[in-house]
XYZ file of C-alpha atoms in Angstrom:
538
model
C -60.225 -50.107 -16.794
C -60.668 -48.074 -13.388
C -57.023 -48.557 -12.596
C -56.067 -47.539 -16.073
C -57.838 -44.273 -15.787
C -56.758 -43.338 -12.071
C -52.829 -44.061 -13.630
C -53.842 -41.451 -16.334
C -55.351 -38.782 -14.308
C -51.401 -38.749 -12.322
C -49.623 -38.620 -15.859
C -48.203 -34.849 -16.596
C -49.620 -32.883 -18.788
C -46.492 -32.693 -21.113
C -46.751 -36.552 -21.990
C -49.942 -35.908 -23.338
C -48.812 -33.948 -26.213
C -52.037 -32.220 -27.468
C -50.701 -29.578 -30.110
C -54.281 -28.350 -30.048
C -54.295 -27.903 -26.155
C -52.135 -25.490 -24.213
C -50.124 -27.768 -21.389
C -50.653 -25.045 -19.036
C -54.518 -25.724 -19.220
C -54.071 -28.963 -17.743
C -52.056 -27.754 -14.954
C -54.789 -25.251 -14.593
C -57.625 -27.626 -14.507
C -56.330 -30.692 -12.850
C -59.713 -32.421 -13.088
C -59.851 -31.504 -17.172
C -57.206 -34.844 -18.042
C -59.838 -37.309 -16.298
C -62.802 -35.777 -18.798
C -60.741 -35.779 -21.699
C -59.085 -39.254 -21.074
C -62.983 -40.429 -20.435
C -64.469 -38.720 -23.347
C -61.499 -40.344 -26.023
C -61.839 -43.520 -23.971
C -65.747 -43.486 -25.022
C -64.913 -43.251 -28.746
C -65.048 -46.993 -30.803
C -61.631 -47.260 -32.240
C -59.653 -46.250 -28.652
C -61.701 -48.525 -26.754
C -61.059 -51.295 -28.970
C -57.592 -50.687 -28.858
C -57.359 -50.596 -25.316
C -59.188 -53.206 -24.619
C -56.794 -55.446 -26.951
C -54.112 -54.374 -24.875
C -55.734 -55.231 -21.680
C -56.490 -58.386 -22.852
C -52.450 -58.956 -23.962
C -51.752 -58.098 -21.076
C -53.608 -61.002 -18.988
C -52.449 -63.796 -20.960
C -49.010 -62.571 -21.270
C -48.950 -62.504 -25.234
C -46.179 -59.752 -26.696
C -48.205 -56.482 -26.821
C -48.283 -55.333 -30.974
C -47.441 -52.422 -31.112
C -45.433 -51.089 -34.296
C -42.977 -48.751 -34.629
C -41.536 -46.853 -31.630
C -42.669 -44.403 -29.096
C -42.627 -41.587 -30.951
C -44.673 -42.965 -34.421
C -47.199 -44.749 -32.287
C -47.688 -41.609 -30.120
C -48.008 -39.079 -33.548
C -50.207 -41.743 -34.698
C -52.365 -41.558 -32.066
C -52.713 -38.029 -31.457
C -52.827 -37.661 -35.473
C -55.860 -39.743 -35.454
C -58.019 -38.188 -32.192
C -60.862 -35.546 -33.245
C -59.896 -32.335 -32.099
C -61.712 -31.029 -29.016
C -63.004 -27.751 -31.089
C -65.109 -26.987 -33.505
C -62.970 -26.019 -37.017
C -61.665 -22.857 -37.462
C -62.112 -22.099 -33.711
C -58.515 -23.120 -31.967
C -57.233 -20.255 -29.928
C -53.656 -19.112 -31.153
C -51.105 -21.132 -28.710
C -48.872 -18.445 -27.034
C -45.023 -18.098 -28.439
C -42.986 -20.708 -26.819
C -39.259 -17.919 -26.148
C -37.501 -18.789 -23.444
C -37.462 -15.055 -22.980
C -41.577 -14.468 -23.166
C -42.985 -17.801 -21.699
C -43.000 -18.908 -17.829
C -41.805 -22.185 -18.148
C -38.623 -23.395 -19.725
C -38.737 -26.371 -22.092
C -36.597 -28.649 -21.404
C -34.236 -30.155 -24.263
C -34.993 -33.900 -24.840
C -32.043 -35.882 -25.266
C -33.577 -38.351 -27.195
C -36.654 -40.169 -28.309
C -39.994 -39.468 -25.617
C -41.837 -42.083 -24.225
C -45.145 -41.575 -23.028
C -45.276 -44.368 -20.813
C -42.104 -43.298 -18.721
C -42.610 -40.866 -15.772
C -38.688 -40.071 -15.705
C -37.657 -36.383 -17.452
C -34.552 -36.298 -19.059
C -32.138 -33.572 -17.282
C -29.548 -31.761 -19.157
C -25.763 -31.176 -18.264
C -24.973 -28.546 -16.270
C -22.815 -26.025 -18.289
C -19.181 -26.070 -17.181
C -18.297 -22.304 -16.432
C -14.499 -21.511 -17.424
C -12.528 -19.765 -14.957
C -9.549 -17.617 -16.462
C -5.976 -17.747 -15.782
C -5.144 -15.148 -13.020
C -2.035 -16.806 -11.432
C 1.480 -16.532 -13.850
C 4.130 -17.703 -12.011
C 6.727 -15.512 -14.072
C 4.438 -12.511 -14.385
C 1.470 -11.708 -16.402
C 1.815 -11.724 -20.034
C 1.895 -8.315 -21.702
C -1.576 -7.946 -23.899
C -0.705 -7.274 -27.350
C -1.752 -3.748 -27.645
C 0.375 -2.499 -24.947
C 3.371 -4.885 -26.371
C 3.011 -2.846 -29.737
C 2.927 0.782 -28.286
C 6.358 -0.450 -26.324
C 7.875 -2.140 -29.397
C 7.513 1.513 -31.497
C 9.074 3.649 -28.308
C 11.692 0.801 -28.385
C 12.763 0.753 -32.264
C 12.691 4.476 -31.948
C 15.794 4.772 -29.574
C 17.505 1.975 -30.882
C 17.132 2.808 -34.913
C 20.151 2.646 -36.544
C 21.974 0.912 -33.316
C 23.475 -2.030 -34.100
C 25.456 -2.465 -31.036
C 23.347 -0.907 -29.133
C 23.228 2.065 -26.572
C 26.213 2.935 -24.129
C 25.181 4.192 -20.523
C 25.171 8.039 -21.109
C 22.624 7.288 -23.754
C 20.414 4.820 -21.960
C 18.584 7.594 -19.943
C 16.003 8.688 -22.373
C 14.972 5.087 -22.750
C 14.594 4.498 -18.540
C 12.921 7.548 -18.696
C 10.799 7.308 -22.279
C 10.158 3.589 -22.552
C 10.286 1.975 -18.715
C 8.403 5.525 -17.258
C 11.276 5.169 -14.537
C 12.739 8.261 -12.666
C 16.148 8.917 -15.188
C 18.093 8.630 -11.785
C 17.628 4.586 -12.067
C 19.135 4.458 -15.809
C 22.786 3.096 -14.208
C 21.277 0.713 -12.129
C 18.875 -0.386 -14.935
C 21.400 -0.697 -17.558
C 23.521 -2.754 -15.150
C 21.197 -5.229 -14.590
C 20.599 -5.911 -18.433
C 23.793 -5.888 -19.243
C 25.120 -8.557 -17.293
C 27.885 -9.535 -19.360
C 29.797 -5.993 -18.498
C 30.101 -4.931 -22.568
C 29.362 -1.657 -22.155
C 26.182 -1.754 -24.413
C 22.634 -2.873 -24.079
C 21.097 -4.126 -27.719
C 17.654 -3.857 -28.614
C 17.281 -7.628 -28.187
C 19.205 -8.099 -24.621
C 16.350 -5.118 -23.659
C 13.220 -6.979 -25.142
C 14.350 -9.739 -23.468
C 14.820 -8.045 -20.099
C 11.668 -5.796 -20.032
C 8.718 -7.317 -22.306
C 9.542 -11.065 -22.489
C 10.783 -10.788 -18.745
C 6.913 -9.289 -18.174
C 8.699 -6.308 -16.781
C 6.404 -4.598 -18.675
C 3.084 -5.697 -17.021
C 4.534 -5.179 -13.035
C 3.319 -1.862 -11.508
C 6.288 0.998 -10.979
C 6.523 -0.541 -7.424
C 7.537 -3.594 -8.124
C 9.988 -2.680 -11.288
C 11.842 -0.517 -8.918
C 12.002 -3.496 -6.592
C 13.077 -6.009 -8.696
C 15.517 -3.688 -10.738
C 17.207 -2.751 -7.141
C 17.469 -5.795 -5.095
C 20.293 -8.579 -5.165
C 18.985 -11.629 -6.884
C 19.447 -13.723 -4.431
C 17.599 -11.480 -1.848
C 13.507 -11.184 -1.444
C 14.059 -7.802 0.105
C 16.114 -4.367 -0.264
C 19.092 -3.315 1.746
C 20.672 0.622 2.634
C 23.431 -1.022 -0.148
C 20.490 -1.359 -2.838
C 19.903 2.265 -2.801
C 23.528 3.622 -3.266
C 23.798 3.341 -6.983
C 20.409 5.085 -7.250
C 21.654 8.268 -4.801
C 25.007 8.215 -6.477
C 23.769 9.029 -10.194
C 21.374 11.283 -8.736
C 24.128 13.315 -6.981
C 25.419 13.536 -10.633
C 22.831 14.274 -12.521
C 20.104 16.701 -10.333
C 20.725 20.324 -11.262
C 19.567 21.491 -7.306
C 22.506 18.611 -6.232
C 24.917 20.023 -8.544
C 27.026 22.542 -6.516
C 27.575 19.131 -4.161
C 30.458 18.335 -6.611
C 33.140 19.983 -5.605
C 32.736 18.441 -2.148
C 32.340 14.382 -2.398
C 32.334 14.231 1.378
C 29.360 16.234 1.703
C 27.595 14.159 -1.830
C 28.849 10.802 0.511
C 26.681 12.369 4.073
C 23.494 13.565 1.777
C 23.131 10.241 0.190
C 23.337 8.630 3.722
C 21.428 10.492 5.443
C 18.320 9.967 2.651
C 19.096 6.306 2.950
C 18.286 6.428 6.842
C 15.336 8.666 6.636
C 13.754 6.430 3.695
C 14.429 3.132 6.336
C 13.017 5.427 9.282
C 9.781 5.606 7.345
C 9.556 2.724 5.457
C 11.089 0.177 7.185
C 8.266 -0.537 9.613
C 10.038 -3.928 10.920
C 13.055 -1.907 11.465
C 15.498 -4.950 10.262
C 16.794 -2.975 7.933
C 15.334 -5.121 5.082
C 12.758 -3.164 3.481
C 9.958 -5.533 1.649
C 8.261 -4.835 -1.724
C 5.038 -4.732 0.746
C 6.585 -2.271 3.180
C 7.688 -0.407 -0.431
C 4.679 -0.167 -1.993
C 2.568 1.046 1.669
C 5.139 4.073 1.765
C 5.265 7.028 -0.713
C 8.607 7.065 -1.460
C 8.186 6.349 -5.539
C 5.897 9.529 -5.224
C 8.912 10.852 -3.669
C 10.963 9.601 -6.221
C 9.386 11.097 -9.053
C 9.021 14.550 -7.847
C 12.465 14.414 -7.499
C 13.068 13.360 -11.207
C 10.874 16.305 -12.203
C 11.571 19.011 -9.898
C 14.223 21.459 -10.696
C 14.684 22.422 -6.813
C 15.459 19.573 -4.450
C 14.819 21.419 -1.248
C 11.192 21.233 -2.795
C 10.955 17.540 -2.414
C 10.619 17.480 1.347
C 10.102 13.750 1.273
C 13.785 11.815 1.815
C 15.479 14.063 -1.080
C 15.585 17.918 0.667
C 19.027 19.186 0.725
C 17.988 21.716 3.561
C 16.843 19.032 5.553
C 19.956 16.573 4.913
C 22.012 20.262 6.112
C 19.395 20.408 9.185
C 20.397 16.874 10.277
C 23.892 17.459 9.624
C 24.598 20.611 11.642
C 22.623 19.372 14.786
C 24.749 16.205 15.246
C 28.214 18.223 14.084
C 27.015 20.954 17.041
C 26.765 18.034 19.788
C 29.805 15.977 18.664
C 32.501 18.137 19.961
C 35.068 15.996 19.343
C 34.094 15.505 15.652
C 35.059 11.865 16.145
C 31.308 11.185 14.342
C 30.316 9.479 17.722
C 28.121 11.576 20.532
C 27.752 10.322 24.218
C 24.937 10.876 26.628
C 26.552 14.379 27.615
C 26.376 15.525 24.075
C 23.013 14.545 23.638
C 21.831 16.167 26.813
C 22.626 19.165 25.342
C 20.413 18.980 22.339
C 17.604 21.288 21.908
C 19.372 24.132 24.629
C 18.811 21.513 27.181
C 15.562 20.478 26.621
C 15.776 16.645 27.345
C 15.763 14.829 30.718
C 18.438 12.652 32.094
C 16.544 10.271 32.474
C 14.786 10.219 29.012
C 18.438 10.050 27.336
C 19.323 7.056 29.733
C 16.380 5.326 27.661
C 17.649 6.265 24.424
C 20.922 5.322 25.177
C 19.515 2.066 26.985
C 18.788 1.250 22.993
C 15.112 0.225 23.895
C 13.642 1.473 21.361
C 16.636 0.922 18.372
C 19.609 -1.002 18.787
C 22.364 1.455 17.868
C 24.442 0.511 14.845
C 28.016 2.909 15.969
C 29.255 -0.519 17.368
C 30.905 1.432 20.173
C 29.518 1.127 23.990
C 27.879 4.230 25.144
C 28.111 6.115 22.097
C 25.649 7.002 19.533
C 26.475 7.117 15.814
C 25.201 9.526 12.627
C 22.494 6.730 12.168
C 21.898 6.579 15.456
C 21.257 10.197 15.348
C 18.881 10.788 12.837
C 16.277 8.439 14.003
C 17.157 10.273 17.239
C 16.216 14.013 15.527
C 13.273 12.550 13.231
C 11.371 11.107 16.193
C 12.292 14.308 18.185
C 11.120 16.826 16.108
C 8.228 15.145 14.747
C 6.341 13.186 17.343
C 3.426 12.871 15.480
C 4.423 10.212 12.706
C 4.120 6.476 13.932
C 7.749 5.447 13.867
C 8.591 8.550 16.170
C 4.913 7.560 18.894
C 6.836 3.919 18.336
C 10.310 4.788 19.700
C 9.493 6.891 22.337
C 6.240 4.276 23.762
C 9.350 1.685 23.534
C 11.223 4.472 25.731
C 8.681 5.121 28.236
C 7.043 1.424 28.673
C 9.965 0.538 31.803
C 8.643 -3.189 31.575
C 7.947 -3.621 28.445
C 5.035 -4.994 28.914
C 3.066 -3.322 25.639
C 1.178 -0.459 28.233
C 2.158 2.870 29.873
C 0.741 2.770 33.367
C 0.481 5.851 35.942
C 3.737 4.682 37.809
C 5.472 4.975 34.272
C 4.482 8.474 33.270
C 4.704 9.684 37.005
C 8.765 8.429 37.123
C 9.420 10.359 33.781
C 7.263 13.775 35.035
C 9.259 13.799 38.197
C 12.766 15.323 36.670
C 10.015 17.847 34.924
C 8.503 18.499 37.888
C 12.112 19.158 39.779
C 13.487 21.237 36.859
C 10.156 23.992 36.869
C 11.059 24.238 40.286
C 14.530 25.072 39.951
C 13.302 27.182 37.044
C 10.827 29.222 39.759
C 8.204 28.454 37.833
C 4.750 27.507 38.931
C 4.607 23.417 39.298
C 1.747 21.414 37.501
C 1.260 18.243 40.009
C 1.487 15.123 38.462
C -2.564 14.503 38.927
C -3.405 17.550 37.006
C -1.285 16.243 34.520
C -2.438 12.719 34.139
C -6.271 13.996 33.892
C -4.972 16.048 30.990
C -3.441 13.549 29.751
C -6.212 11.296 29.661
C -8.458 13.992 28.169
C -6.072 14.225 25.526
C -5.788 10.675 24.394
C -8.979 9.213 25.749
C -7.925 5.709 26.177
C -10.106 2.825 25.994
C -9.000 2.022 29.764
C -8.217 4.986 31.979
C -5.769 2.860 34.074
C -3.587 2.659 31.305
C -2.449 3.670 28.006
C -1.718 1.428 25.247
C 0.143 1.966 21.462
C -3.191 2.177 20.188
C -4.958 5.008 22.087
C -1.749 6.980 21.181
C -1.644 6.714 17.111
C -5.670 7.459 17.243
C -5.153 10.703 18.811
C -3.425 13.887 17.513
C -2.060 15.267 20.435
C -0.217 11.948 21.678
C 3.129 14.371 20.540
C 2.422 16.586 23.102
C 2.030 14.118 26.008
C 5.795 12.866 25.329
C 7.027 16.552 25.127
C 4.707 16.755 28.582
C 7.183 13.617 30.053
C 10.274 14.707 28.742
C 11.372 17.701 27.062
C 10.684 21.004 29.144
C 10.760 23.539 26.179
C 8.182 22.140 24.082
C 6.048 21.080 27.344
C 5.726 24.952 28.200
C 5.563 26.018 24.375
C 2.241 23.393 24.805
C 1.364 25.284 27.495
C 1.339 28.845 26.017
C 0.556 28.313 22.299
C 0.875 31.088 20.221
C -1.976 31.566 17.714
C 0.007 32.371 15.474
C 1.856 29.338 15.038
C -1.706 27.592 15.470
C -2.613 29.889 12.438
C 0.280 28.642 10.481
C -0.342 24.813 11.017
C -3.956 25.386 9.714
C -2.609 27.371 6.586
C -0.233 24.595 5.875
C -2.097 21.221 6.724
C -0.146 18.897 4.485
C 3.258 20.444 6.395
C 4.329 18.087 9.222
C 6.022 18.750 12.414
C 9.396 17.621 11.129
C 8.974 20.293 7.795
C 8.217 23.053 9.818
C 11.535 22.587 12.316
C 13.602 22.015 9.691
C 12.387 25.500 7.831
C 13.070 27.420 11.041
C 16.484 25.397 11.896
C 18.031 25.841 8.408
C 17.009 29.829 8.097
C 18.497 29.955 11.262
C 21.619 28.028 10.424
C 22.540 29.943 7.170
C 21.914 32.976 8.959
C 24.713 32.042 11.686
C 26.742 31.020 8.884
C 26.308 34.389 6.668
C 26.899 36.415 10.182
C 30.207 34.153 10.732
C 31.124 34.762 7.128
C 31.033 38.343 7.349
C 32.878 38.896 10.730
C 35.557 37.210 9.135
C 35.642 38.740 5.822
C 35.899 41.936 7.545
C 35.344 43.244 11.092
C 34.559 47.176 10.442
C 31.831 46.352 8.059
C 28.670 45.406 9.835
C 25.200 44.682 7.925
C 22.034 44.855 10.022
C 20.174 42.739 8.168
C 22.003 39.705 8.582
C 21.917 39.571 12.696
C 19.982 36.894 13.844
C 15.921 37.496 14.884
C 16.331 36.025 17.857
C-alpha cells in the first residue's frame, strides 16, 4: 500500500478529476493529493476495493473491472463524499480560453487515469497565398468591372471595331497611357494588320493578358519592346516620338520641316539613353526604366500644352540648344566634328589635352564609325556632361577621362598632369597662377575623401561641388567663373533649387541664340532699319 500511495502523490492533478475541487488547488498545495488520497483510502468501500486489486494483482488473476476508463472513473468519483459540507462549494472559476491561465487541452479520445501520457493536438497548418503568377497577376474582379464599363463605352455600337485615329481616347481613357503611345499600342493588338482593333482582340490583349494589373512602368515596357527582346532599344522609341511630332500642339510648327521633326526625335532618344541607360549598352532594362523618371516625363508631356515646359528629354529649346552648338563647331556641315572643332567649344574653354581623352573614347565608345571624328550622338553626351557636371552620368564620363590608368582612383599625379595646361594658359593669360598645391588642398576640402591620397567615384557623387573640381582640371572659363562667383547667380540657384545645371545653360544659350538669329534676320530684311532692342546683352 506504501508504494501505491507514493505513485499517487506523482499523478497530476488533472487525472484526478474532482468536479468539486479546482485543479489549480492541487498544483497549489502539492502536499493536499497525499491527504486526500489518505483520507478516501481510510473510507470502507475504497479500501476494500483496493485491496481486491492488490490481491489480483499477486496471483496474477484478470483484474474485474467493468466497463472502460471513463465509466469506472465517473463511477468512482460519482460515488466519493464530497470534501464540503452541503451547500458550501465555492463557485469554480469560468473555464474561457480568453479569462483562465491555463489552456485545456482537447482530448482526442477516451481518458485514462492510469496513463501518464497527454494527448497533443495537431499543429494547425497555416496557408500561405499565391504571390508568384508566372503570366501576371490576375485582375481582382472589382477593378475588371470598372475596366469592362470604360471598355463597352468606346466600343458601343462597333462591330468591327475602332480604326487608329479613333483608338486614342481609349490609350488615353481606358489603359491611363500618354495618347502619344495609341499607334504603337494599337499595333501591337492588332497583329494581323486589319486596320481595326475589336472589343474582343482588346480584352484579350489588356485584361486577360493581365495588362491590366502591371504598373504604368512595365505596360510601357512591354507595349514598346520587340518580343523577342528582354530590353528596349533607341529603335523602340521611334514610333512613340514620331506620333508625338504629329500630334503635340507646342511640336506642331515642326511640320513643315521633317528634317528638323527627324533631329528633335533623335536627339530626345540620346538624352533619354544618357540618363537612363546607366550600363550604357544601349539596351535600356525595365529596371533601369522604372529607377529613371522618364514616364513622369512622359506624362507631363501628354498634358502640357508647351513642350519647352517639359525640360525632361521633350524641350524643344533644349533639342535647338544641342543642335546649334554642334552645327557652330562642324564647319564643314558633314555632321562629323574633329578634335579642332571641338577645341573650339565653349570660346575655347577646353584643354588639349582634356579633348585628347574624349576623343581617346575612354569614357564612351563613339558610335560616328569614322576614326577621329565625333558624331551628333557623340556630341550630345559630349554637351550634357559638359554643361551639367553635377548629374552622375556626366561625374562618370569625365572620372573615366581623368583616371590615366584606369585603375578606379584619381591620384595627385593624375589631377597635377591635367592642371598643368591650366596652369600654362593663366600664364599666357597674365593672370595670377594658383600652384597646383593650393589647388589640391582645395580640392580635398571640397570633396573630403575618405583617403586624402586619393580620390575615388564615390567621394565625388557624395559631394556637390565635385562639378567644380573638373571645371578646376579642365575648362578655364568656368574654373575662374568658380573663382569669382557672382551672388547673383548664387541667388538664382537658391530661388530655383529643382533647376539643374544643364536647365539653366540651356535658358541662357537659347535666349542668346534666337537673339543672334532675330539680329541676323533683320540685317537682312533691311539694312537702314535698326532696332535697339534686339542687339545682343553681351
Amino acid at each position: 500500500m506504501e508504494t501505491t500511495t507514493s505513485d499517487v502523490v506523482m499523478l497530476d492533478a488533472e487525472l484526478l478529476q474532482l468536479p468539486e475541487i479546482s485543479p489549480l488547488a492541487f498544483k497549489s498545495y502539492p502536499h493536499f493529493p497525499q491527504t486526500l488520497f489518505d483520507q478516501w483510502l481510510s473510507l470502507p468501500d475504497p479500501n476494500k476495493l483496493v485491496t481486491s486489486l492488490v490481491n489480483d494483482a499477486k496471483t496474477g488473476a484478470p483484474l474485474n473491472v467493468s466497463g472502460n476508463s471513463s465509466s469506472a472513473n465517473a463511477a468512482t468519483v460519482n460515488s466519493l463524499p464530497s470534501m464540503f459540507p452541503a451547500g458550501s462549494t465555492p463557485p469554480l472559476s469560468p473555464r474561457s480560453s480568453t479569462g483562465s491561465p491555463r489552456v485545456t487541452k482537447p482530448r482526442a479520445g477516451p481518458s485514462n487515469l492510469g496513463s501518464p501520457l497527454k494527448v497533443v493536438s495537431e499543429p494547425v497548418k497555416e496557408l500561405i497565398p499565391q504571390f508568384y503568377f508566372q503570366n501576371g497577376r490576375p485582375t481582382p474582379n472589382e477593378l475588371k468591372e470598372q475596366c469592362l464599363i470604360r471598355i463597352n463605352h468606346f466600343f458601343y455600337g462597333r462591330l468591327d471595331g475602332l480604326q487608329i485615329h479613333e483608338f486614342k481616347s481609349v490609350t488615353k481613357e481606358v489603359c491611363k497611357l500618354p495618347s502619344f503611345f495609341s499607334t504603337v499600342l494599337f499595333r501591337r493588338i492588332d497583329v494581323n494588320s486589319t486596320d481595326f482593333v475589336t472589343r474582343d482582340a482588346f480584352l484579350d490583349y489588356w485584361i486577360n493578358g493581365n495588362m491590366l494589373t502591371l504598373d504604368i512602368a512595365t505596360q510601357i515596357f512591354t507595349i514598346l519592346k520587340q518580343p523577342d527582346l528582354k530590353y528596349l532599344t533607341q529603335e523602340d522609341f521611334k514610333p512613340v516620338l514620331q506620333e508625338l511630332l504629329a500630334t503635340h500642339p507646342g511640336l506642331e510648327f515642326l511640320q513643315s520641316t521633317p528634317e528638323f521633326q527627324e533631329r528633335y526625335a533623335e536627339t530626345v532618344i540620346y538624352r533619354i539613353f544618357y540618363y537612363i541607360n546607366r550600363s550604357g549598352n544601349g539596351n535600356l532594362t525595365l529596371r533601369e526604366l522604372k529607377r529613371g523618371n522618364l514616364i513622369d516625363a512622359m506624362q507631363h508631356a501628354d498634358e502640357e500644352e508647351d513642350i519647352n515646359k517639359v525640360l525632361r528629354y521633350f524641350s524643344y529649346e533644349h533639342f535647338y540648344v544641342i543642335y546649334c552648338k554642334f552645327w557652330e563647331l562642324d564647319t564643314d556641315h558633314d555632321f562629323l566634328i574633329d578634335k579642332e572643332n571641338l577645341i573650339r567649344y565653349g570660346n575655347h574653354a577646353l584643354t588639349y589635352r582634356i579633348v585628347d581623352r574624349v576623343f581617346s573614347q575612354v569614357a564612351r565608345k563613339f558610335t560616328s564609325k569614322v576614326e577621329g571624328k565625333m558624331g551628333y550622338e557623340d556630341f550630345v553626351y559630349f554637351i550634357l556632361s559638359e554643361e551639367d557636371k553635377s548629374s552622375e552620368p556626366s561625374l562618370e564620363y569625365w572620372f573615366k577621362c581623368i583616371d590615366l590608368d584606369g585603375n578606379g582612383i584619381l591620384t595627385r599625379n593624375e589631377m597635377q598632369f591635367f592642371y598643368e595646361e591650366q596652369l600654362h594658359r593663366m600664364e599666357c593669360m597674365a593672370q595670377e597662377p594658383v600652384l597646383f598645391e593650393d589647388i589640391l588642398c582645395q580640392i580635398i576640402d571640397m570633396i573630403g575623401p575618405e583617403d586624402e591620397s586619393y580620390t575615388t567615384l564615390r567621394d565625388l557623387k557624395g559631394c556637390k561641388l565635385s562639378g567644380s573640381v573638373f571645371n578646376i582640371l579642365f575648362n578655364l572659363n568656368k574654373f575662374m567663373a568658380f573663382e569669382t562667383r557672382d551672388p547673383f547667380l548664387i541667388r538664382q540657384e537658391r530661388e530655383n533649387p529643382t533647376l539643374t545645371d544643364w536647365d539653366r545653360f540651356a535658358h541662357r544659350e537659347y535666349i542668346r541664340l534666337s537673339m543672334e538669329e532675330d539680329v541676323e534676320d533683320a540685317s537682312n530684311g533691311s539694312a537702314e532699319v535698326w532696332d535697339e532692342s534686339l542687339e545682343a546683352p553681351f
